[in-house]
CSV table of C-alpha atoms in Angstrom, one decimal:
chain,number,residue,atom,x,y,z
A,1,MET,CA,51.1,96.2,126.5
A,2,GLU,CA,47.8,95.3,124.6
A,3,GLY,CA,50.1,94.7,121.5
A,4,LYS,CA,52.6,92.1,123.2
A,5,LEU,CA,49.2,90.5,124.4
A,6,VAL,CA,47.8,90.0,120.8
A,7,GLU,CA,51.5,88.6,119.8
A,8,ARG,CA,50.7,85.8,122.3
A,9,LEU,CA,47.7,85.5,121.7
A,10,GLU,CA,48.9,84.5,117.6
A,11,ALA,CA,51.4,82.1,119.4
A,12,ALA,CA,48.8,80.1,121.3
A,13,VAL,CA,47.0,79.6,118.3
A,14,ALA,CA,49.6,79.3,115.9
A,15,ARG,CA,50.7,76.3,118.8
A,16,LEU,CA,47.1,74.7,119.1
A,17,GLU,CA,47.0,74.7,114.9
A,18,ALA,CA,50.4,73.1,115.1
A,19,LEU,CA,49.1,70.6,117.2
A,20,ALA,CA,45.7,70.0,115.1
A,21,ALA,CA,48.3,69.2,112.5
A,22,GLY,CA,50.7,66.6,114.3
A,23,GLY,CA,53.3,67.2,111.9
A,24,GLY,CA,56.0,69.2,111.3
A,25,ILE,CA,59.1,70.3,113.9
A,26,SER,CA,57.8,72.5,116.5
A,27,ALA,CA,60.2,75.6,118.5
A,28,ARG,CA,58.3,74.9,121.6
A,29,GLY,CA,57.0,71.5,120.7
A,30,LEU,CA,55.3,69.9,123.9
A,31,PRO,CA,51.9,72.2,124.9
A,32,ASP,CA,52.1,73.6,127.9
A,33,SER,CA,50.7,71.8,131.5
A,34,GLY,CA,49.7,73.1,134.7
A,35,GLY,CA,47.2,75.4,134.1
A,36,ASP,CA,46.8,79.7,133.0
A,37,ASP,CA,48.7,80.8,136.3
A,38,MET,CA,51.8,78.4,135.2
A,39,SER,CA,51.7,79.9,131.7
A,40,SER,CA,51.8,83.2,133.7
A,41,ASP,CA,54.6,83.3,134.9
A,42,PRO,CA,57.2,84.7,134.5
A,43,SER,CA,60.3,82.1,134.4
A,44,ILE,CA,58.2,80.2,131.9
A,45,VAL,CA,57.3,83.4,129.6
A,46,ALA,CA,61.2,83.8,129.8
A,47,PHE,CA,61.5,80.0,128.6
A,48,ASP,CA,58.6,80.8,125.5
A,49,ASP,CA,61.0,83.3,124.8
A,50,LEU,CA,63.8,81.4,124.7
A,51,MET,CA,62.9,78.9,122.4
A,52,ASP,CA,61.0,81.0,119.5
A,53,GLN,CA,64.0,83.9,119.5
A,54,TYR,CA,66.6,80.6,120.0
A,55,ALA,CA,65.2,77.3,119.0
A,56,ALA,CA,63.7,78.3,116.6
A,57,LYS,CA,66.5,79.4,114.4
A,58,VAL,CA,67.8,76.1,114.4
A,59,SER,CA,64.0,74.6,113.6
A,60,GLY,CA,64.1,76.4,110.5
A,61,ALA,CA,67.7,75.8,109.5
A,62,ALA,CA,67.0,72.1,110.0
A,63,GLU,CA,63.7,72.0,107.6
A,64,LYS,CA,65.6,73.2,104.9
A,65,ILE,CA,68.6,70.6,105.5
A,66,GLY,CA,65.8,67.8,106.6
A,67,GLY,CA,67.2,64.2,106.8
A,68,GLN,CA,69.1,62.8,110.2
A,69,VAL,CA,69.3,66.3,110.6
A,70,LEU,CA,65.8,67.0,110.8
A,71,ASP,CA,65.7,64.0,113.1
A,72,VAL,CA,68.2,65.1,115.7
A,73,SER,CA,66.7,68.6,115.8
A,74,LYS,CA,63.4,67.4,116.4
A,75,LEU,CA,64.7,65.2,120.0
A,76,LEU,CA,66.9,68.2,120.5
A,77,LEU,CA,63.9,70.5,120.8
A,78,LYS,CA,61.6,68.0,122.4
A,79,ALA,CA,64.5,67.5,125.2
A,80,PHE,CA,64.0,71.5,125.9
A,81,SER,CA,60.4,70.8,125.6
A,82,VAL,CA,60.7,68.6,128.1
A,83,GLU,CA,62.7,70.8,130.7
A,84,LYS,CA,59.8,73.1,130.2
A,85,LYS,CA,57.6,70.8,131.7
A,86,LEU,CA,60.0,70.2,134.4
A,87,LEU,CA,60.3,73.2,135.5
A,88,MET,CA,56.4,74.3,135.5
A,89,GLU,CA,56.3,70.9,138.1
A,90,ILE,CA,59.1,71.7,140.4
A,91,LYS,CA,56.8,74.6,141.0
A,92,GLN,CA,54.5,72.0,142.3
A,93,THR,CA,56.6,69.8,143.5
A,94,GLN,CA,59.2,69.0,147.2
A,95,LYS,CA,62.9,69.0,146.4
A,96,PRO,CA,63.2,65.3,146.2
A,97,ASP,CA,65.8,62.9,147.7
A,98,MET,CA,69.5,61.5,145.0
A,99,ALA,CA,66.5,58.3,143.9
A,100,GLY,CA,63.0,60.8,144.0
A,101,MET,CA,65.7,62.5,141.6
A,102,ALA,CA,66.4,60.1,139.3
A,103,GLU,CA,63.4,59.6,138.7
A,104,PHE,CA,62.1,63.0,138.3
A,105,LEU,CA,64.7,63.7,135.5
A,106,LYS,CA,63.8,60.3,133.7
A,107,PRO,CA,61.6,61.7,130.6
A,108,LEU,CA,64.4,64.2,129.7
A,109,ASN,CA,67.0,61.1,130.1
A,110,GLU,CA,65.3,59.4,128.3
A,111,VAL,CA,65.1,62.2,124.9
A,112,ILE,CA,68.8,62.3,125.5
A,113,MET,CA,69.4,59.2,125.8
A,114,LYS,CA,68.0,58.8,122.3
A,115,VAL,CA,70.1,61.0,120.6
A,116,ASN,CA,73.5,59.2,122.2
A,117,SER,CA,72.8,56.5,120.5
A,118,MET,CA,72.2,58.3,117.1
A,119,ALA,CA,75.5,59.8,117.6
A,120,GLU,CA,77.2,56.5,119.0
A,121,ALA,CA,75.2,54.6,116.0
A,122,ARG,CA,77.4,53.6,112.8
A,123,ARG,CA,79.0,56.5,111.5
A,124,SER,CA,77.4,58.8,109.0
A,125,GLU,CA,78.2,61.9,106.9
A,126,PHE,CA,76.2,63.9,109.6
A,127,ILE,CA,78.0,62.6,112.6
A,128,ASN,CA,79.2,65.4,113.7
A,129,HIS,CA,76.0,67.1,113.8
A,130,PHE,CA,74.9,63.8,116.2
A,131,LYS,CA,77.7,64.8,118.4
A,132,SER,CA,77.3,68.3,118.3
A,133,ALA,CA,72.7,68.0,119.7
A,134,ALA,CA,74.1,65.0,122.0
A,135,GLU,CA,77.3,67.2,124.3
A,136,SER,CA,75.3,70.1,124.3
A,137,LEU,CA,72.1,68.3,125.8
A,138,SER,CA,74.2,67.5,129.0
A,139,ALA,CA,73.1,71.1,129.1
A,140,LEU,CA,69.9,71.0,130.8
A,141,ALA,CA,71.3,69.2,133.2
A,142,TRP,CA,71.9,72.6,135.2
A,143,ILE,CA,68.6,71.1,136.9
A,144,ALA,CA,69.6,68.6,138.8
A,145,TYR,CA,71.7,71.2,140.8
A,146,THR,CA,70.6,71.3,145.0
A,147,GLY,CA,73.7,72.6,146.4
A,148,LYS,CA,77.3,73.1,146.4
A,149,ASP,CA,77.2,69.8,147.8
A,150,CYS,CA,75.2,68.1,144.6
A,151,GLY,CA,78.8,67.2,142.8
A,152,MET,CA,78.2,69.9,140.3
A,153,THR,CA,78.7,73.4,138.9
A,154,MET,CA,76.9,76.1,139.5
A,155,PRO,CA,74.1,76.5,136.6
A,156,ILE,CA,75.7,79.0,134.7
A,157,ALA,CA,79.1,77.3,134.7
A,158,HIS,CA,77.4,74.0,133.8
A,159,VAL,CA,75.7,74.9,130.8
A,160,GLU,CA,78.7,77.2,129.9
A,161,GLU,CA,81.0,73.8,130.1
A,162,SER,CA,78.7,71.6,128.6
A,163,TRP,CA,78.9,73.8,125.7
A,164,GLN,CA,82.4,73.9,125.6
A,165,ALA,CA,82.6,70.0,125.2
A,166,ALA,CA,79.8,70.3,122.1
A,167,GLU,CA,81.4,72.9,120.3
A,168,PHE,CA,84.6,70.8,119.1
A,169,TYR,CA,82.3,68.9,116.8
A,170,ASN,CA,79.9,71.9,116.2
A,171,ASN,CA,83.4,73.8,114.9
A,172,LYS,CA,83.8,70.9,112.6
A,173,VAL,CA,80.3,70.9,111.3
A,174,LEU,CA,81.1,74.2,110.4
A,175,VAL,CA,84.7,73.7,108.4
A,176,GLU,CA,83.1,71.0,106.8
A,177,TYR,CA,80.3,72.7,105.3
A,178,LYS,CA,81.6,76.6,104.8
A,179,THR,CA,81.8,76.5,101.3
A,180,LYS,CA,79.2,73.8,100.5
A,181,ASP,CA,76.2,74.1,102.4
A,182,PRO,CA,75.2,77.5,104.2
A,183,ASN,CA,72.0,75.8,105.6
A,184,HIS,CA,74.1,73.7,108.0
A,185,VAL,CA,76.7,76.9,108.4
A,186,GLU,CA,73.3,78.4,110.1
A,187,TRP,CA,72.2,75.0,111.9
A,188,ALA,CA,75.9,75.4,113.4
A,189,LYS,CA,75.5,78.7,114.4
A,190,ALA,CA,72.0,78.6,115.7
A,191,LEU,CA,72.8,75.4,117.5
A,192,LYS,CA,75.8,77.6,119.6
A,193,GLU,CA,73.3,80.4,119.8
A,194,LEU,CA,70.7,78.1,121.8
A,195,TYR,CA,72.8,77.8,124.4
A,196,LEU,CA,75.3,80.3,124.8
A,197,PRO,CA,73.5,83.6,125.0
A,198,GLY,CA,70.3,81.7,125.3
A,199,LEU,CA,70.1,78.9,127.8
A,200,ARG,CA,73.0,80.8,129.7
A,201,GLY,CA,71.2,83.8,129.8
A,202,TYR,CA,68.2,82.4,130.8
A,203,VAL,CA,69.8,80.2,133.2
A,204,LYS,CA,71.7,83.6,135.3
A,205,SER,CA,68.3,85.6,134.7
A,206,HIS,CA,66.0,83.6,136.6
A,207,TYR,CA,67.5,80.0,138.3
A,208,PRO,CA,71.5,81.3,138.8
A,209,LEU,CA,71.4,78.7,142.0
A,210,GLY,CA,69.3,76.0,140.5
A,211,PRO,CA,65.6,75.5,140.5
A,212,VAL,CA,63.5,76.3,143.4
A,213,TRP,CA,61.2,73.8,144.8
A,214,ASN,CA,57.8,74.1,146.3
A,215,ALA,CA,58.4,73.1,150.5
A,216,SER,CA,54.5,72.8,150.8
A,217,GLY,CA,54.2,70.8,147.3
A,218,LYS,CA,53.8,66.9,146.4
A,219,LYS,CA,56.7,64.4,146.7
A,220,VAL,CA,58.6,62.5,144.2
A,221,SER,CA,58.6,59.1,144.6
A,222,ALA,CA,61.5,57.0,143.5
A,223,ALA,CA,60.8,53.8,141.1
A,224,PRO,CA,60.0,50.2,142.4
A,225,SER,CA,63.4,49.1,143.0
A,226,LYS,CA,64.2,46.7,139.3
A,227,ALA,CA,67.0,44.5,138.4
A,228,PRO,CA,70.1,46.7,137.5
A,229,GLN,CA,69.7,46.7,134.3
A,230,SER,CA,66.1,47.1,134.4
A,231,GLY,CA,66.5,50.1,136.5
A,232,ALA,CA,65.7,54.3,135.4
A,233,PRO,CA,68.6,55.7,134.1
A,234,ALA,CA,70.6,57.4,135.9
A,235,PRO,CA,70.3,61.5,135.2
A,236,PRO,CA,72.9,63.0,132.7
A,237,CYS,CA,76.3,63.2,134.5
A,238,PRO,CA,77.8,67.5,134.4
A,239,PRO,CA,81.1,67.3,132.2
A,240,PRO,CA,84.4,66.9,133.9
A,241,ALA,CA,86.3,69.6,135.7
A,242,SER,CA,88.5,71.4,133.4
A,243,HIS,CA,92.0,70.2,133.4
A,244,PHE,CA,93.9,73.7,132.7
A,245,THR,CA,95.8,75.3,135.0
A,246,SER,CA,96.4,79.5,135.9
A,247,GLU,CA,100.1,78.1,136.8
A,248,PRO,CA,102.6,79.4,134.4
A,249,SER,CA,104.1,76.6,132.4
A,250,LYS,CA,107.9,75.6,134.1
A,251,ALA,CA,109.3,75.1,131.3
A,252,SER,CA,112.2,77.6,130.1
A,253,SER,CA,114.4,77.7,127.3
A,254,SER,CA,117.5,77.8,129.9
A,255,GLN,CA,116.8,74.3,131.0
A,256,PRO,CA,118.4,71.4,128.7
A,257,LYS,CA,115.5,70.2,126.0
A,258,GLN,CA,114.7,66.6,127.0
A,259,GLY,CA,112.5,64.0,124.9
A,260,MET,CA,111.0,65.5,122.1
A,261,SER,CA,111.1,69.2,122.7
A,262,ALA,CA,115.4,68.7,122.0
A,263,VAL,CA,114.7,67.2,118.7
A,264,PHE,CA,112.1,70.8,118.0
A,265,GLN,CA,115.0,72.7,119.0
A,266,GLU,CA,117.1,71.0,116.4
A,267,LEU,CA,114.7,71.1,113.6
A,268,SER,CA,114.7,74.8,114.2
A,269,SER,CA,118.6,75.5,114.7
A,270,GLY,CA,119.8,75.3,111.0
A,271,ASN,CA,120.2,73.1,107.5
A,272,VAL,CA,118.4,69.9,109.2
A,273,THR,CA,117.0,68.1,105.8
A,274,ALA,CA,120.2,66.5,105.2
A,275,GLY,CA,120.1,62.4,105.1
A,276,LEU,CA,116.0,63.3,105.2
A,277,ARG,CA,114.7,60.1,103.3
A,278,LYS,CA,113.3,61.7,99.8
A,279,VAL,CA,110.3,60.7,98.5
A,280,THR,CA,111.1,60.3,94.7
A,281,ASP,CA,108.0,59.7,91.9
A,282,ASP,CA,108.9,55.6,91.8
A,283,MET,CA,108.2,55.7,95.9
A,284,LYS,CA,104.1,57.4,95.2
A,285,ALA,CA,101.8,54.6,94.9
A,286,LYS,CA,100.6,55.1,91.8
A,287,ASN,CA,103.9,54.8,90.0
A,288,ARG,CA,104.9,51.6,91.6
A,289,THR,CA,105.2,48.7,89.2
A,290,ASP,CA,104.1,46.2,92.0
A,291,ARG,CA,100.9,47.3,92.7
A,292,THR,CA,97.8,46.8,90.2
A,293,GLY,CA,94.2,47.5,90.8
A,294,VAL,CA,93.3,44.2,91.3
A,295,VAL,CA,92.9,42.5,94.9
A,296,SER,CA,94.0,39.2,94.8
A,297,THR,CA,92.3,35.8,96.7
A,298,SER,CA,94.2,33.5,98.0
A,299,GLU,CA,92.8,30.4,100.2
A,300,LYS,CA,93.1,30.5,104.1
A,301,GLN,CA,96.6,28.3,105.1
A,302,THR,CA,96.4,26.1,107.7
A,303,SER,CA,98.7,25.8,110.0
A,304,SER,CA,100.5,22.5,110.4
A,305,THR,CA,101.8,23.1,114.1
A,306,PRO,CA,98.8,22.2,117.5
A,307,SER,CA,98.0,26.0,118.6
A,308,THR,CA,98.6,25.2,122.0
A,309,THR,CA,102.5,25.3,120.8
A,310,THR,CA,102.9,27.9,118.7
A,311,PRO,CA,103.4,31.4,120.6
A,312,THR,CA,100.5,34.6,119.8
A,313,VAL,CA,103.0,37.2,117.8
A,314,LYS,CA,100.7,40.3,117.8
A,315,LYS,CA,101.0,41.6,113.7
A,316,VAL,CA,102.8,44.7,112.9
A,317,ALA,CA,101.6,46.2,109.4
A,318,PRO,CA,104.8,47.4,107.4
A,319,PRO,CA,105.8,51.3,108.1
A,320,LYS,CA,104.4,53.6,105.0
A,321,LEU,CA,105.4,56.8,103.3
A,322,GLU,CA,103.2,57.6,100.4
A,323,LEU,CA,100.8,59.4,98.2
A,324,GLN,CA,98.1,57.8,97.1
A,325,MET,CA,95.1,58.9,94.5
A,326,GLY,CA,97.6,62.1,94.2
A,327,ARG,CA,95.0,63.3,97.0
A,328,LYS,CA,96.2,61.5,100.6
A,329,TRP,CA,99.8,61.9,101.6
A,330,ALA,CA,99.6,58.0,104.4
A,331,VAL,CA,102.6,58.0,107.1
A,332,GLU,CA,101.7,54.7,108.9
A,333,ASN,CA,103.7,52.5,111.4
A,334,HIS,CA,106.6,54.4,111.8
A,335,ILE,CA,108.9,54.0,114.9
A,336,GLY,CA,112.0,55.6,115.8
A,337,ASN,CA,111.9,57.0,112.9
A,338,LYS,CA,112.6,60.9,113.5
A,339,ASN,CA,114.3,61.7,109.2
A,340,LEU,CA,110.3,61.2,107.6
A,341,VAL,CA,109.9,64.8,105.5
A,342,ILE,CA,106.8,65.0,102.5
A,343,ASP,CA,108.7,68.3,100.4
A,344,ASP,CA,105.9,67.4,97.4
A,345,CYS,CA,102.6,68.8,98.7
A,346,ASP,CA,100.1,71.3,97.5
A,347,ALA,CA,97.1,72.4,98.9
A,348,LYS,CA,95.0,69.9,97.8
A,349,GLN,CA,96.4,67.5,99.7
A,350,SER,CA,95.7,66.2,103.1
A,351,VAL,CA,98.3,64.1,105.5
A,352,TYR,CA,96.9,61.5,107.3
A,353,VAL,CA,99.4,60.4,110.1
A,354,PHE,CA,98.3,56.8,111.8
A,355,GLY,CA,100.1,54.4,114.5
A,356,CYS,CA,103.0,56.4,114.7
A,357,LYS,CA,105.8,56.2,117.4
A,358,ASP,CA,108.5,58.0,118.6
A,359,SER,CA,109.1,59.3,115.0
A,360,VAL,CA,109.0,63.1,113.8
A,361,LEU,CA,107.6,64.5,110.1
A,362,GLN,CA,108.3,67.1,108.7
A,363,ILE,CA,105.8,68.6,105.8
A,364,GLN,CA,107.5,71.2,103.5
A,365,GLY,CA,105.1,72.7,102.1
A,366,LYS,CA,101.0,74.1,102.0
A,367,VAL,CA,98.7,71.1,102.4
A,368,ASN,CA,95.0,71.2,103.4
A,369,ASN,CA,94.9,69.3,106.5
A,370,ILE,CA,97.0,67.3,108.8
A,371,THR,CA,95.7,64.5,111.2
A,372,LEU,CA,97.6,62.5,113.9
A,373,ASP,CA,95.3,59.4,114.7
A,374,LYS,CA,96.4,56.9,117.3
A,375,CYS,CA,100.1,58.2,117.1
A,376,THR,CA,102.5,57.9,121.0
A,377,LYS,CA,105.4,60.3,121.0
A,378,MET,CA,105.2,61.7,117.6
A,379,GLY,CA,106.4,64.9,116.6
A,380,VAL,CA,105.1,67.1,113.2
A,381,LEU,CA,106.7,70.3,112.2
A,382,PHE,CA,104.8,71.8,109.7
A,383,LYS,CA,104.1,75.2,107.4
A,384,ASP,CA,100.8,75.5,106.6
A,385,VAL,CA,97.4,74.1,106.5
A,386,VAL,CA,94.2,75.0,104.9
A,387,ALA,CA,91.6,73.7,106.9
A,388,ALA,CA,92.6,72.3,110.1
A,389,PHE,CA,95.5,70.7,112.0
A,390,GLU,CA,93.8,67.7,113.9
A,391,ILE,CA,94.9,65.6,116.9
A,392,VAL,CA,92.9,62.4,117.6
A,393,ASN,CA,93.3,59.2,119.8
A,394,CYS,CA,97.4,60.2,120.8
A,395,ASN,CA,99.6,60.1,123.1
A,396,GLY,CA,102.5,63.1,124.0
A,397,VAL,CA,102.4,64.6,120.5
A,398,GLU,CA,104.1,67.9,120.2
A,399,ALA,CA,103.6,69.8,116.6
A,400,GLN,CA,105.3,72.9,115.8
A,401,CYS,CA,103.5,75.4,113.1
A,402,GLN,CA,105.4,77.5,111.7
A,403,GLY,CA,103.5,79.2,109.0
A,404,SER,CA,99.2,79.1,109.5
A,405,ALA,CA,96.3,77.4,110.5
A,406,PRO,CA,93.0,78.6,110.8
A,407,THR,CA,92.0,75.5,112.5
A,408,ILE,CA,94.1,73.1,115.6
A,409,SER,CA,91.9,70.7,117.2
A,410,VAL,CA,92.5,67.9,120.0
A,411,ASP,CA,89.7,65.0,120.9
A,412,ASN,CA,90.4,62.2,123.4
A,413,THR,CA,94.2,62.9,124.0
A,414,SER,CA,96.6,63.0,126.8
A,415,GLY,CA,99.3,65.4,126.4
A,416,ALA,CA,100.0,67.4,123.7
A,417,GLN,CA,102.4,70.3,123.6
A,418,LEU,CA,101.1,73.0,120.6
A,419,TYR,CA,104.3,75.7,118.9
A,420,LEU,CA,103.1,78.6,117.4
A,421,SER,CA,103.9,81.1,115.0
A,422,LYS,CA,103.4,84.8,115.0
A,423,ASP,CA,101.3,84.4,111.5
A,424,SER,CA,99.3,81.0,113.4
A,425,LEU,CA,98.5,82.9,116.9
A,426,GLU,CA,94.3,83.7,115.6
A,427,ALA,CA,94.1,80.0,115.1
A,428,ALA,CA,91.2,78.9,116.6
A,429,ILE,CA,92.3,75.9,119.2
A,430,THR,CA,89.1,73.3,120.2
A,431,THR,CA,89.8,70.6,122.5
A,432,ALA,CA,87.4,67.6,123.9
A,433,LYS,CA,88.5,64.7,126.2
A,434,SER,CA,92.0,65.6,126.4
A,435,ILE,CA,94.2,66.3,129.2
A,436,ASP,CA,97.7,68.4,130.0
A,437,ILE,CA,97.4,70.0,126.9
A,438,ASN,CA,100.1,73.4,126.6
A,439,VAL,CA,100.2,75.6,124.1
A,440,LEU,CA,103.5,78.1,123.4
A,441,VAL,CA,104.0,81.0,121.5
A,442,PRO,CA,106.9,83.3,120.4
A,443,GLY,CA,108.1,85.3,123.0
A,444,ALA,CA,108.6,89.4,122.5
A,445,THR,CA,111.8,88.8,120.7
A,446,SER,CA,113.7,86.3,118.6
A,447,ASP,CA,116.0,85.2,121.8
A,448,ALA,CA,112.8,85.0,124.7
A,449,ASP,CA,112.1,81.9,126.1
A,450,TRP,CA,108.5,80.4,124.5
């Protein structure tokens, strides 16, 4: 007991010295408020322990990285400090109505909005760090849970769901810096531990049914009504409910295959490479004689016909399938072409598929990564990827892995069918802002249904 008291006194002195210095990044952040009786409350002591055990790791990793990652980490820890201050105020405050709750959570929301603005600003090399922090901070909104009719999930479930949205970007940090910089890997792992098991364990132990307000405490008055553009921001919204269901898929091999499923069945049936379009050496960008490294300029041509009589025609870029700079395969703007194939590739090259519709691409070799962007009713059949297979901003796509894929990510996509081979069953699959995602695995025998 005496040892713990000495440790707490030393921690308090260290915090006061940090505040006096006025610099650096502190795991606990803001000073306590409410007096000695409040600082000794078990739930507040547990929150301090949460910050000392988990937030300190995020702080340490951010200090090693510095720059913008340090900036966003400071804001993240400030949000946790504001949450602690609100928890202390809750013990002295009556449960507010909806308008009062918005006013009560305003300090927390302001910090979260600052992190969101960083994530939504112009692109940065640390955009995945920003998005991880921004998505994860919605977990702090568990403090707004007031009952089953408030429109939120239970506090523990809310923390878990919020982190699931952030983990998509956190995994991207882990993959990108796995072999580049261990400090970024340390930061990503520390961020996850801050929420799972950190914040989840804290909420489970002290507030499984939400915060407990003081019936005889002070009241929260709503902010004066103002114009909509200058009113108080709303509290952070809980993430949408999961779109997955536990119902078994009704699809069966006994039923006739349609659409992309029929295409994949045909691709897997036997020799289907006959008649496919091959990429010869003269078709590769580096060997094209009709292209140079000089960008030509020309004056804009003015139309001789009045604009009132000229119909508006949407420009469609020409289809493309070529190897650029020897490192990236560009497959773009193909419509209704089910005979696309890349067979001359290696593990250092990437494949980027953009703007394709109702087409099928076969990749007959190992590549570093594959990305599908803004594709509709697109099918991809590939063997092995070194880093990841990504689907972004797509609708109704199907992909079949015949080899191995360590990571598969789906972002902002509606409708995706993923067929995994036995070698890819250990793949880490992450989704964000997506619906209707199905993963099909092989049956026990070769004749069994997926």
